[in-house]
Coordinates of C-alpha atoms in Angstrom, one line a residue:
X1 CA 0.0 0.0 0.0
X2 CA 1.1 3.6 -0.7
X3 CA -0.3 7.0 0.1
X4 CA -1.7 9.2 -2.7
X5 CA -2.0 13.0 -3.0
X6 CA -5.4 14.0 -4.6
X7 CA -7.1 17.1 -6.0
X8 CA -7.4 19.3 -2.9
X9 CA -3.5 19.6 -2.7
X10 CA -2.6 23.2 -2.1
X11 CA 1.2 22.9 -2.4
X12 CA 1.5 24.0 1.2
X13 CA 4.4 21.5 1.5
X14 CA 3.7 20.9 5.2
X15 CA 3.8 17.2 4.4
X16 CA 7.4 17.4 3.0
X17 CA 9.1 18.1 6.2
X18 CA 7.5 15.2 8.2
X19 CA 8.1 12.5 5.6
X20 CA 10.8 10.2 7.0
X21 CA 11.9 8.9 3.6
X22 CA 11.7 12.1 1.5
X23 CA 9.1 10.5 -0.9
X24 CA 7.0 13.7 -1.5
X25 CA 8.2 15.9 -4.3
X26 CA 8.9 18.4 -5.5
X27 CA 10.2 19.9 -2.3
X28 CA 10.5 23.7 -1.8
X29 CA 14.3 23.3 -2.4
X30 CA 13.8 21.8 -5.9
X31 CA 13.3 24.1 -8.9
X32 CA 10.2 22.2 -10.1
X33 CA 8.4 23.3 -6.9
X34 CA 7.8 26.8 -8.3
X35 CA 5.9 25.5 -11.4
X36 CA 4.4 22.2 -10.0
X37 CA 0.6 21.9 -10.2
X38 CA 0.6 19.8 -7.0
X39 CA 2.9 17.6 -4.9
X40 CA 3.3 13.9 -5.6
X41 CA 4.1 10.8 -3.5
X42 CA 6.5 8.2 -4.9
X43 CA 4.7 4.9 -4.6
X44 CA 8.0 3.0 -4.7
X45 CA 9.4 4.9 -1.7
X46 CA 6.4 5.5 0.5
X47 CA 6.5 3.4 3.7
X48 CA 2.8 4.1 4.7
X49 CA 3.7 5.8 7.9
X50 CA 0.8 8.2 7.6
X51 CA 2.7 11.2 9.0
X52 CA 1.8 13.3 5.9
X53 CA -2.0 12.6 6.4
X54 CA -1.9 14.3 9.9
X55 CA 0.1 17.2 8.6
X56 CA -1.9 18.0 5.4
X57 CA -4.2 21.0 6.1
X58 CA -6.6 20.3 3.3
X59 CA -7.0 16.5 3.7
X60 CA -5.6 15.8 0.2
X61 CA -3.7 12.6 1.2
X62 CA -5.2 9.2 1.4
X63 CA -4.0 5.6 1.5
X64 CA -4.5 4.0 -1.9
X65 CA -6.9 1.4 -0.6
X66 CA -9.3 4.2 0.7
X67 CA -9.6 6.1 -2.6
X68 CA -13.1 6.8 -3.9
X69 CA -13.6 6.0 -7.5
X70 CA -13.3 9.6 -8.6
X71 CA -9.9 9.8 -7.0
X72 CA -8.4 6.7 -8.5
X73 CA -6.8 8.5 -11.4
X74 CA -4.5 10.1 -8.9
X75 CA -2.7 6.8 -8.4
X76 CA -1.4 7.1 -12.0
X77 CA -0.9 10.9 -11.7
X78 CA 1.4 10.5 -8.7
X79 CA 3.3 7.6 -10.2
X80 CA 3.7 9.4 -13.6
X81 CA 5.6 12.3 -11.9
X82 CA 8.4 9.9 -11.0
X83 CA 8.8 8.6 -14.6
X84 CA 10.8 11.7 -15.5
X85 CA 11.9 13.1 -12.1
X86 CA 14.9 11.5 -10.4
X87 CA 14.8 12.1 -6.7
X88 CA 16.8 10.9 -3.7
X89 CA 15.5 9.6 -0.4
X90 CA 16.4 10.7 3.1
X91 CA 15.0 13.0 5.7
X92 CA 15.0 16.7 4.8
X93 CA 16.7 18.6 7.6
X94 CA 14.6 21.5 9.1
X95 CA 15.8 25.0 8.6
X96 CA 17.1 26.7 11.8
X97 CA 15.9 30.2 12.6
X98 CA 18.6 32.7 13.6
X99 CA 19.2 33.6 17.2
X100 CA 17.7 37.0 17.9
X101 CA 19.3 39.7 20.0
X102 CA 17.6 40.6 23.3
X103 CA 14.6 42.9 23.2
X104 CA 11.3 42.9 21.3
X105 CA 10.9 43.1 17.6
X106 CA 7.7 44.8 16.4
X107 CA 6.4 44.0 13.0
X108 CA 3.3 45.3 11.2
X109 CA 1.9 43.2 8.4
X110 CA -0.5 44.9 6.0
X111 CA -2.9 42.3 4.5
X112 CA -4.4 39.1 6.0
X113 CA -4.1 36.6 3.1
X114 CA -2.0 33.5 2.9
X115 CA 1.3 35.1 2.2
X116 CA 0.7 37.5 5.2
X117 CA -0.1 34.6 7.5
X118 CA 2.9 32.4 6.4
X119 CA 5.2 35.3 7.1
X120 CA 3.5 35.8 10.5
X121 CA 3.7 32.1 11.2
X122 CA 7.5 32.2 10.9
X123 CA 7.8 35.4 13.0
X124 CA 5.6 34.5 15.9
X125 CA 7.6 31.3 16.5
X126 CA 9.9 33.7 18.4
X127 CA 8.0 35.0 21.5
X128 CA 9.9 38.3 21.4
X129 CA 8.5 39.1 18.0
X130 CA 5.2 41.0 18.2
X131 CA 3.1 41.0 15.1
X132 CA 0.2 43.3 14.4
X133 CA -1.8 42.4 11.3
X134 CA -3.9 45.1 9.5
X135 CA -6.6 44.6 6.8
X136 CA -9.2 47.0 5.5
X137 CA -11.7 44.1 5.4
X138 CA -13.5 43.0 8.5
X139 CA -12.4 39.4 7.9
X140 CA -9.0 37.7 7.5
X141 CA -7.7 35.0 5.1
X142 CA -7.7 37.0 1.8
X143 CA -8.3 34.9 -1.3
X144 CA -8.8 31.7 0.8
X145 CA -12.1 33.3 1.9
X146 CA -12.9 35.5 -1.2
X147 CA -11.1 33.6 -4.0
X148 CA -11.2 29.8 -3.4
X149 CA -14.4 28.4 -5.0
X150 CA -17.2 27.6 -2.5
X151 CA -17.4 24.0 -3.8
X152 CA -13.8 23.5 -2.9
X153 CA -14.3 23.5 0.9
X154 CA -11.3 21.2 1.6
X155 CA -8.9 23.8 0.2
X156 CA -10.1 26.3 2.8
X157 CA -8.7 23.9 5.4
X158 CA -5.5 26.0 5.5
X159 CA -7.5 28.4 7.6
X160 CA -6.7 26.1 10.5
X161 CA -3.0 27.0 10.1
X162 CA -3.8 30.7 10.0
X163 CA -6.1 30.5 13.0
X164 CA -3.3 28.8 15.0
X165 CA -0.9 31.6 14.1
X166 CA -3.5 34.3 15.1
X167 CA -4.1 32.6 18.4
X168 CA -0.5 33.2 19.5
X169 CA -0.1 35.7 22.4
X170 CA 2.4 37.8 20.3
X171 CA -0.1 38.4 17.5
X172 CA -3.1 40.8 17.3
X173 CA -5.6 41.8 14.6
X174 CA -6.4 45.3 13.3
X175 CA -9.2 44.2 10.9
X176 CA -11.6 46.8 9.4
X177 CA -8.7 49.2 9.5
X178 CA -7.4 50.8 6.3
X179 CA -3.8 51.8 6.0
X180 CA -3.6 55.2 4.3
X181 CA -6.9 56.2 5.8
X182 CA -7.0 55.3 9.4
X183 CA -3.2 55.2 9.9
X184 CA -0.5 56.3 7.5
X185 CA 2.5 54.5 6.2
X186 CA 4.8 57.0 7.9
X187 CA 3.1 56.4 11.3
X188 CA 3.6 52.7 10.9
X189 CA 7.3 53.2 10.1
X190 CA 7.6 55.3 13.2
X191 CA 6.1 52.6 15.4
X192 CA 7.5 49.3 14.1
X193 CA 10.9 47.9 13.4
X194 CA 9.6 46.4 10.2
X195 CA 6.6 46.8 8.0
X196 CA 5.5 44.0 5.6
X197 CA 3.0 44.7 2.8
X198 CA 1.1 41.6 1.7
X199 CA -1.7 43.4 -0.2
X200 CA -1.9 41.0 -3.1
X201 CA -3.0 41.9 -6.6
X202 CA -6.4 43.6 -6.4
X203 CA -7.3 44.3 -10.0
X204 CA -7.6 42.3 -13.2
X205 CA -5.6 42.2 -16.5
X206 CA -7.5 43.7 -19.4
X207 CA -7.9 42.3 -23.0
X208 CA -7.5 45.7 -24.6
X209 CA -10.4 44.9 -27.1
X210 CA -13.0 47.1 -28.5
X211 CA -16.3 46.7 -26.6
X212 CA -14.6 45.4 -23.5
X213 CA -16.4 48.0 -21.3
X214 CA -19.9 47.0 -22.5
X215 CA -22.4 45.8 -20.0
X216 CA -22.1 42.1 -19.7
X217 CA -18.3 42.2 -19.9
X218 CA -17.1 41.2 -16.4
X219 CA -13.7 40.7 -14.9
X220 CA -13.5 37.2 -13.5
X221 CA -11.8 38.8 -10.4
X222 CA -15.0 40.6 -9.6
X223 CA -17.3 37.7 -10.5
X224 CA -15.3 35.4 -8.1
X225 CA -15.4 38.1 -5.4
X226 CA -19.2 38.4 -6.0
X227 CA -20.0 34.7 -5.6
X228 CA -17.7 34.5 -2.6
X229 CA -19.4 37.3 -0.7
X230 CA -16.7 39.9 -0.8
X231 CA -18.4 43.1 0.6
X232 CA -17.0 45.3 -2.2
X233 CA -18.8 43.3 -4.8
X234 CA -22.1 42.2 -3.2
X235 CA -23.9 44.6 -5.5
X236 CA -22.2 43.6 -8.7
X237 CA -24.6 43.6 -11.6
X238 CA -24.5 40.0 -13.0
X239 CA -26.9 39.3 -15.9
X240 CA -27.2 35.6 -16.6
X241 CA -30.2 35.8 -18.9
X242 CA -28.2 34.5 -21.9
X243 CA -28.0 30.8 -22.5
X244 CA -24.3 31.0 -23.3
X245 CA -21.5 32.5 -21.4
X246 CA -17.9 32.9 -22.6
X247 CA -14.8 32.8 -20.4
X248 CA -11.6 34.2 -21.9
X249 CA -8.8 32.2 -20.3
X250 CA -8.2 28.7 -19.2
X251 CA -6.4 28.8 -15.9
X252 CA -7.9 27.4 -12.7
X253 CA -9.9 30.6 -12.1
X254 CA -11.5 30.2 -15.5
X255 CA -12.4 26.6 -14.7
X256 CA -13.9 27.8 -11.3
X257 CA -16.0 30.4 -13.1
X258 CA -17.3 28.0 -15.7
X259 CA -18.1 25.3 -13.1
X260 CA -20.0 27.7 -10.8
X261 CA -22.0 28.9 -13.8
X262 CA -23.3 25.5 -14.7
X263 CA -23.4 23.7 -11.4
X264 CA -26.7 22.7 -9.9
X265 CA -27.8 25.5 -7.5
X266 CA -29.1 22.9 -5.1
X267 CA -25.6 21.6 -4.8
X268 CA -24.1 25.0 -4.5
X269 CA -26.6 25.7 -1.7
X270 CA -24.7 23.2 0.5
X271 CA -21.6 25.4 0.3
X272 CA -20.7 28.8 1.7
X273 CA -21.5 30.6 -1.6
X274 CA -22.9 34.1 -1.0
X275 CA -26.7 34.0 -0.8
X276 CA -27.1 36.9 -3.3
X277 CA -25.1 34.9 -5.9
X278 CA -27.0 31.7 -5.2
X279 CA -30.3 33.6 -5.8
X280 CA -29.0 34.9 -9.2
X281 CA -27.7 31.5 -10.2
X282 CA -31.1 29.9 -9.5
X283 CA -32.6 32.3 -12.0
X284 CA -29.8 31.8 -14.5
X285 CA -30.5 30.8 -18.1
X286 CA -26.9 29.8 -18.8
X287 CA -26.7 26.3 -20.3
X288 CA -23.3 26.4 -21.9
X289 CA -20.0 28.0 -21.0
X290 CA -17.3 28.3 -23.6
X291 CA -13.7 28.6 -22.5
X292 CA -11.2 30.2 -24.9
X293 CA -7.5 29.4 -24.9
X294 CA -5.1 31.3 -27.1
X295 CA -2.7 28.4 -27.3
X296 CA -3.1 24.6 -27.5
X297 CA -3.9 21.9 -24.9
X298 CA -0.2 21.3 -24.1
X299 CA 0.1 24.9 -22.9
X300 CA -3.2 24.9 -21.0
X301 CA -2.8 26.9 -17.8
X302 CA -5.2 24.9 -15.6
X303 CA -3.9 22.2 -13.4
X304 CA -4.7 18.5 -14.2
X305 CA -6.5 18.0 -10.9
X306 CA -8.9 20.8 -11.6
X307 CA -9.4 19.7 -15.2
X308 CA -10.1 16.1 -14.1
X309 CA -12.6 17.3 -11.4
X310 CA -14.8 18.9 -14.1
X311 CA -15.8 15.4 -15.1
X312 CA -17.4 14.8 -11.7
X313 CA -19.8 17.8 -11.9
X314 CA -23.3 16.3 -11.9
X315 CA -25.4 17.1 -15.0
X316 CA -22.5 18.7 -16.9
X317 CA -20.7 17.5 -20.0
X318 CA -17.2 18.5 -20.8
X319 CA -17.1 19.0 -24.6
X320 CA -13.9 19.1 -26.6
X321 CA -13.6 18.9 -30.4
X322 CA -10.8 16.3 -31.1
X323 CA -9.8 18.3 -34.1
X324 CA -8.8 21.2 -31.8
X325 CA -6.4 19.1 -29.7
X326 CA -3.5 20.1 -32.0
X327 CA -0.1 20.0 -30.4
X328 CA 2.9 22.2 -31.3
X329 CA 5.5 20.3 -33.2
X330 CA 7.9 19.9 -30.3
X331 CA 5.2 18.5 -28.0
X332 CA 3.9 16.2 -30.7
X333 CA 7.3 14.7 -31.3
X334 CA 8.0 14.4 -27.5
X335 CA 4.7 12.6 -27.0
X336 CA 5.4 10.2 -29.8
X337 CA 8.8 9.1 -28.4
X338 CA 7.5 9.2 -24.8
X339 CA 9.8 12.0 -23.6
X340 CA 7.0 14.6 -23.1
X341 CA 7.0 16.0 -19.5
X342 CA 4.6 13.8 -17.5
X343 CA 2.4 16.7 -16.3
X344 CA 1.9 17.9 -19.9
X345 CA 1.4 14.3 -21.2
X346 CA -1.3 13.8 -18.5
X347 CA -2.9 17.1 -19.6
X348 CA -3.1 15.8 -23.2
X349 CA -4.3 12.4 -22.2
X350 CA -7.1 13.8 -20.1
X351 CA -8.2 16.2 -22.8
X352 CA -8.4 13.3 -25.3
X353 CA -10.4 11.2 -22.8
X354 CA -12.9 14.1 -22.4
X355 CA -13.1 14.5 -26.2
X356 CA -14.1 10.8 -26.5
X357 CA -16.8 10.9 -24.0
X358 CA -20.4 10.9 -25.2
X359 CA -22.7 13.8 -24.3
X360 CA -26.0 13.5 -22.5
X361 CA -29.2 15.1 -23.8
X362 CA -30.3 17.9 -21.5
X363 CA -27.0 18.3 -19.7
X364 CA -25.3 21.7 -19.3
X365 CA -22.0 22.0 -21.1
X366 CA -18.5 23.3 -20.6
X367 CA -16.9 23.6 -24.0
X368 CA -13.1 24.0 -24.4
X369 CA -11.9 25.9 -27.4
X370 CA -8.1 25.8 -28.0
X371 CA -6.1 28.0 -30.4
X372 CA -8.7 30.7 -30.3
X373 CA -8.3 34.4 -29.5
X374 CA -11.0 37.0 -28.8
X375 CA -10.9 40.0 -31.2
X376 CA -13.9 42.3 -30.4
X377 CA -17.0 42.4 -28.2
X378 CA -20.1 43.9 -29.8
X379 CA -23.7 44.8 -28.9
X380 CA -26.1 47.6 -28.5
X381 CA -25.1 48.8 -25.0
X382 CA -24.8 45.2 -23.8
X383 CA -22.6 42.3 -25.0
X384 CA -24.4 40.3 -27.7
X385 CA -21.5 38.6 -29.5
X386 CA -17.8 38.0 -29.3
X387 CA -15.7 37.9 -32.5
X388 CA -12.8 35.4 -32.4
X389 CA -10.0 34.3 -34.6
X390 CA -8.4 30.9 -34.9
X391 CA -4.7 30.6 -34.2
X392 CA -2.0 28.4 -35.7
X393 CA 1.4 27.5 -34.4
X394 CA 4.1 29.8 -35.8
X395 CA 6.7 27.8 -37.8
X396 CA 10.4 28.2 -37.3
X397 CA 10.3 29.5 -33.7
X398 CA 12.2 28.0 -30.7
X399 CA 9.4 28.8 -28.3
X400 CA 5.8 27.9 -28.5
X401 CA 4.1 30.7 -30.3
X402 CA 0.8 31.2 -32.1
X403 CA -0.2 33.6 -34.8
X404 CA -3.8 34.5 -36.0
X405 CA -5.1 32.8 -39.1
X406 CA -7.5 34.4 -41.6
X407 CA -10.5 32.5 -40.1
X408 CA -12.8 34.6 -37.9
X409 CA -16.1 33.6 -36.4
X410 CA -18.7 35.0 -33.9
X411 CA -19.9 33.5 -30.7
X412 CA -23.4 34.7 -29.6
X413 CA -23.4 35.4 -25.9
X414 CA -24.7 37.9 -23.4
X415 CA -21.9 37.6 -20.9
X416 CA -18.1 37.5 -21.3
X417 CA -15.8 37.0 -18.3
X418 CA -12.1 37.7 -18.7
X419 CA -10.0 35.4 -16.6
X420 CA -6.5 36.2 -17.8
X421 CA -5.0 37.0 -14.5
X422 CA -4.8 39.4 -11.5
X423 CA -2.6 42.4 -11.4
X424 CA -1.1 44.4 -8.5
X425 CA -1.7 48.2 -8.1
X426 CA 0.5 50.9 -6.7
X427 CA 0.8 51.0 -2.9
X428 CA 0.8 54.4 -1.2
X429 CA 4.3 55.7 -0.4
X430 CA 6.0 52.7 -2.1
X431 CA 8.0 52.3 -5.3
X432 CA 6.1 50.4 -8.0
X433 CA 7.1 48.5 -11.1
X434 CA 4.1 49.3 -13.4
X435 CA 5.2 46.8 -16.1
X436 CA 5.2 43.8 -13.8
X437 CA 2.6 45.1 -11.3
X438 CA 4.9 44.6 -8.3
X439 CA 6.8 46.5 -5.7
X440 CA 10.5 46.2 -6.6
X441 CA 12.3 44.0 -4.1
X442 CA 15.1 41.5 -3.4
X443 CA 14.0 38.5 -1.3
X444 CA 11.1 40.7 0.0
X445 CA 13.3 43.7 0.9
X446 CA 11.8 46.8 -0.8
X447 CA 14.1 48.6 -3.2
X448 CA 14.0 52.2 -4.4
X449 CA 13.1 51.7 -8.1
X450 CA 15.6 54.3 -9.3
X451 CA 18.8 52.7 -8.1
X452 CA 17.9 49.4 -6.4
X453 CA 18.9 50.5 -2.9
X454 CA 17.1 48.6 -0.2
X455 CA 14.8 50.5 2.2
X456 CA 15.7 49.3 5.7
X457 CA 12.7 47.9 7.5
X458 CA 10.3 47.8 4.5
X459 CA 9.2 44.5 3.0
X460 CA 6.7 42.8 0.7
X461 CA 5.4 39.3 0.3
X462 CA 2.9 37.5 -1.9
X463 CA 1.6 38.7 -5.2
X464 CA 2.6 42.3 -4.7
X465 CA 6.2 40.9 -4.3
X466 CA 6.5 38.4 -7.2
X467 CA 3.4 39.0 -9.4
X468 CA 0.1 37.3 -9.5
X469 CA 1.3 33.7 -10.0
X470 CA 1.3 30.7 -7.8
X471 CA -1.2 29.6 -5.2
X472 CA -1.2 28.8 -1.5
X473 CA 1.9 26.7 -1.6
X474 CA 3.9 29.3 -3.4
X475 CA 2.7 31.9 -0.9
X476 CA 4.0 29.8 1.9
X477 CA 7.5 29.8 0.5
X478 CA 7.2 33.5 -0.4
X479 CA 6.0 34.5 3.1
X480 CA 8.7 32.4 4.8
X481 CA 11.4 34.0 2.6
X482 CA 10.3 37.5 3.6
X483 CA 10.0 36.6 7.3
X484 CA 13.6 35.1 7.1
X485 CA 14.8 38.4 5.6
X486 CA 13.2 40.4 8.4
X487 CA 14.9 38.2 11.1
X488 CA 18.2 38.3 9.3
X489 CA 18.1 42.0 9.0
X490 CA 17.2 42.4 12.7
X491 CA 20.1 40.2 13.7
X492 CA 22.4 42.2 11.4
X493 CA 21.3 45.5 13.1
X494 CA 19.8 46.9 9.9
X495 CA 16.7 48.3 11.7
X496 CA 16.4 51.6 13.5
X497 CA 14.5 51.5 16.8
X498 CA 11.0 52.8 16.5
X499 CA 10.8 56.5 17.4
X500 CA 7.3 56.0 18.9
X501 CA 5.6 53.3 20.8
X502 CA 3.1 51.1 19.0
X503 CA 0.8 51.2 22.1
X504 CA -1.2 54.2 20.6
X505 CA -2.1 52.5 17.3
X506 CA -5.6 51.4 18.5
X507 CA -6.4 54.9 19.7
X508 CA -5.1 56.5 16.4
X509 CA -7.3 54.3 14.2
X510 CA -10.3 54.7 16.4
X511 CA -10.0 58.5 16.4
X512 CA -10.0 58.5 12.6
X513 CA -13.2 56.5 12.4
X514 CA -12.1 52.9 12.2
X515 CA -14.3 50.4 13.8
X516 CA -11.5 48.0 14.6
X517 CA -12.3 44.3 14.7
X518 CA -9.8 42.4 16.9
X519 CA -9.4 38.7 17.6
X520 CA -12.5 38.6 19.8
X521 CA -14.5 40.4 17.2
X522 CA -13.4 38.0 14.4
X523 CA -14.1 35.0 16.6
X524 CA -17.7 36.3 17.1
X525 CA -18.1 36.9 13.4
X526 CA -16.8 33.4 12.6
X527 CA -19.1 31.8 15.1
X528 CA -22.1 33.7 13.9
X529 CA -21.5 32.7 10.3
X530 CA -21.0 29.1 11.2
X531 CA -24.0 29.0 13.4
X532 CA -26.1 30.4 10.6
X533 CA -24.9 27.7 8.3
X534 CA -25.6 24.8 10.7
X535 CA -29.4 24.8 10.2
X536 CA -28.9 24.7 6.5
X537 CA -26.2 22.1 6.5
X538 CA -23.7 24.5 5.2
X539 CA -20.1 25.3 6.2
X540 CA -21.1 28.9 7.0
X541 CA -23.5 31.6 5.8
X542 CA -21.4 34.6 4.9
X543 CA -22.2 38.2 5.9
X544 CA -21.6 40.6 3.0
X545 CA -22.2 44.1 4.4
X546 CA -19.9 46.0 6.8
X547 CA -22.8 46.6 9.1
X548 CA -23.5 42.9 9.4
X549 CA -19.9 42.2 10.2
X550 CA -19.7 45.0 12.8
X551 CA -22.9 44.0 14.6
X552 CA -21.8 40.3 14.7
X553 CA -18.5 41.5 16.2
X554 CA -20.5 43.2 19.0
X555 CA -20.7 46.8 17.8
X556 CA -23.7 49.0 17.7
X557 CA -25.2 49.2 14.2
X558 CA -24.5 52.3 12.1
X559 CA -27.7 54.3 11.7

């Protein structure tokens, strides 16, 4: 018997350090970790000790004799990774944190998403490090709460790790507090040895097409926030009166959007999806979602686990035209001689299996279109059609490139969602790289853009540090790297002592109108949402207005 990693894997890598035989790869020290879709257990090396099961925050690891039928493909997926990856066994030694000098180290973290918490987790291991975490929202956890799809509840299990960090005595929340409004950057710098910005990437990338701003053209970033109950998007106008929706993009977010649009609302009603979104989806006319991918299946951005899971959505057919599963010449040659990377080979195999499946009369449909680019959105004040062009592989290039053909066609639709990525926005009083959408930095240390000089005591982590790529696992490595930089710089004497005590921060934000939510307030909100969900058999029923959050936290309602 061996253990198997399945779809919920979040690349958190907690399992790696507890494996006594180093059979889980790629590890954070291996280059492949930064592009891996998930982690994999080597069935030839696994000794069935079960240590990884206890450590996994999202319950993604199972003994192979306990797999449900839908998870059985992961036996092959795990084994396939080791066909073209040579790894060595042996225990991975834990990293040792540096010995800190005497005295307290005060750190402010702006943002409460995964990267923020993974940085905080490293810092609060040292009792002398005091961490204050700020977020303008009344709730923590960032995209784990507002980005992870509601039907992916196991992935939200990482909240347990974050909650354990927040429960430390040397940690406190300043939720519902906006930096730049209730307290300035300069005031934070005066009161903390180090300030870490973990503000993510809060906007979307645009297509740059004519008609993109028509009603019915919606950024997937906003649509995801809408169905997840983000208070900023509770009133988003989502018109689902059309029978066909088009999603531009084919990453995991695109798959999430497509799946939510065609899932049975009665099934979604068992999740923590926002009630306003559920009501709209119950009235939806959408029967088909078309996903557009500029390149071919070998370059598809979604992960194999999310792609495979689409086949388990009740009442939904995954439709792929076999003629569109064209590979670039290099991938085709590698597939034929069995040298194609195992992850890509699995992607191609799964797509071909979906293409061969029969469809069922009356089912809703998710249709994949490869080698297609959008060209123009058109309609009389509202999206009515999307003009597209077929792409072909460009000959004579060393990299995989596509070029438009002469063949154009229209797709009739009333809603187009662009899911081509998130993008960071400038942070007040911080340098910013507008091309890459990040704050310039080295290992998390903020640099002055003009000359690259490091700003002592100022750090970034997460998507604002490296760009909007990678999920929870990557954010763990990123947050740890930044935390290590903070500790190293403190040991090296790189920080100036705060000129003012941080003891007045609560009074400052209160005087400026912030209705701060602390740990007790968040616990009350969390309990209220979960209690509301119990009677309906749901994980939680989310509040979506600031007034609801504040009342649940024990405050008087705003009149």
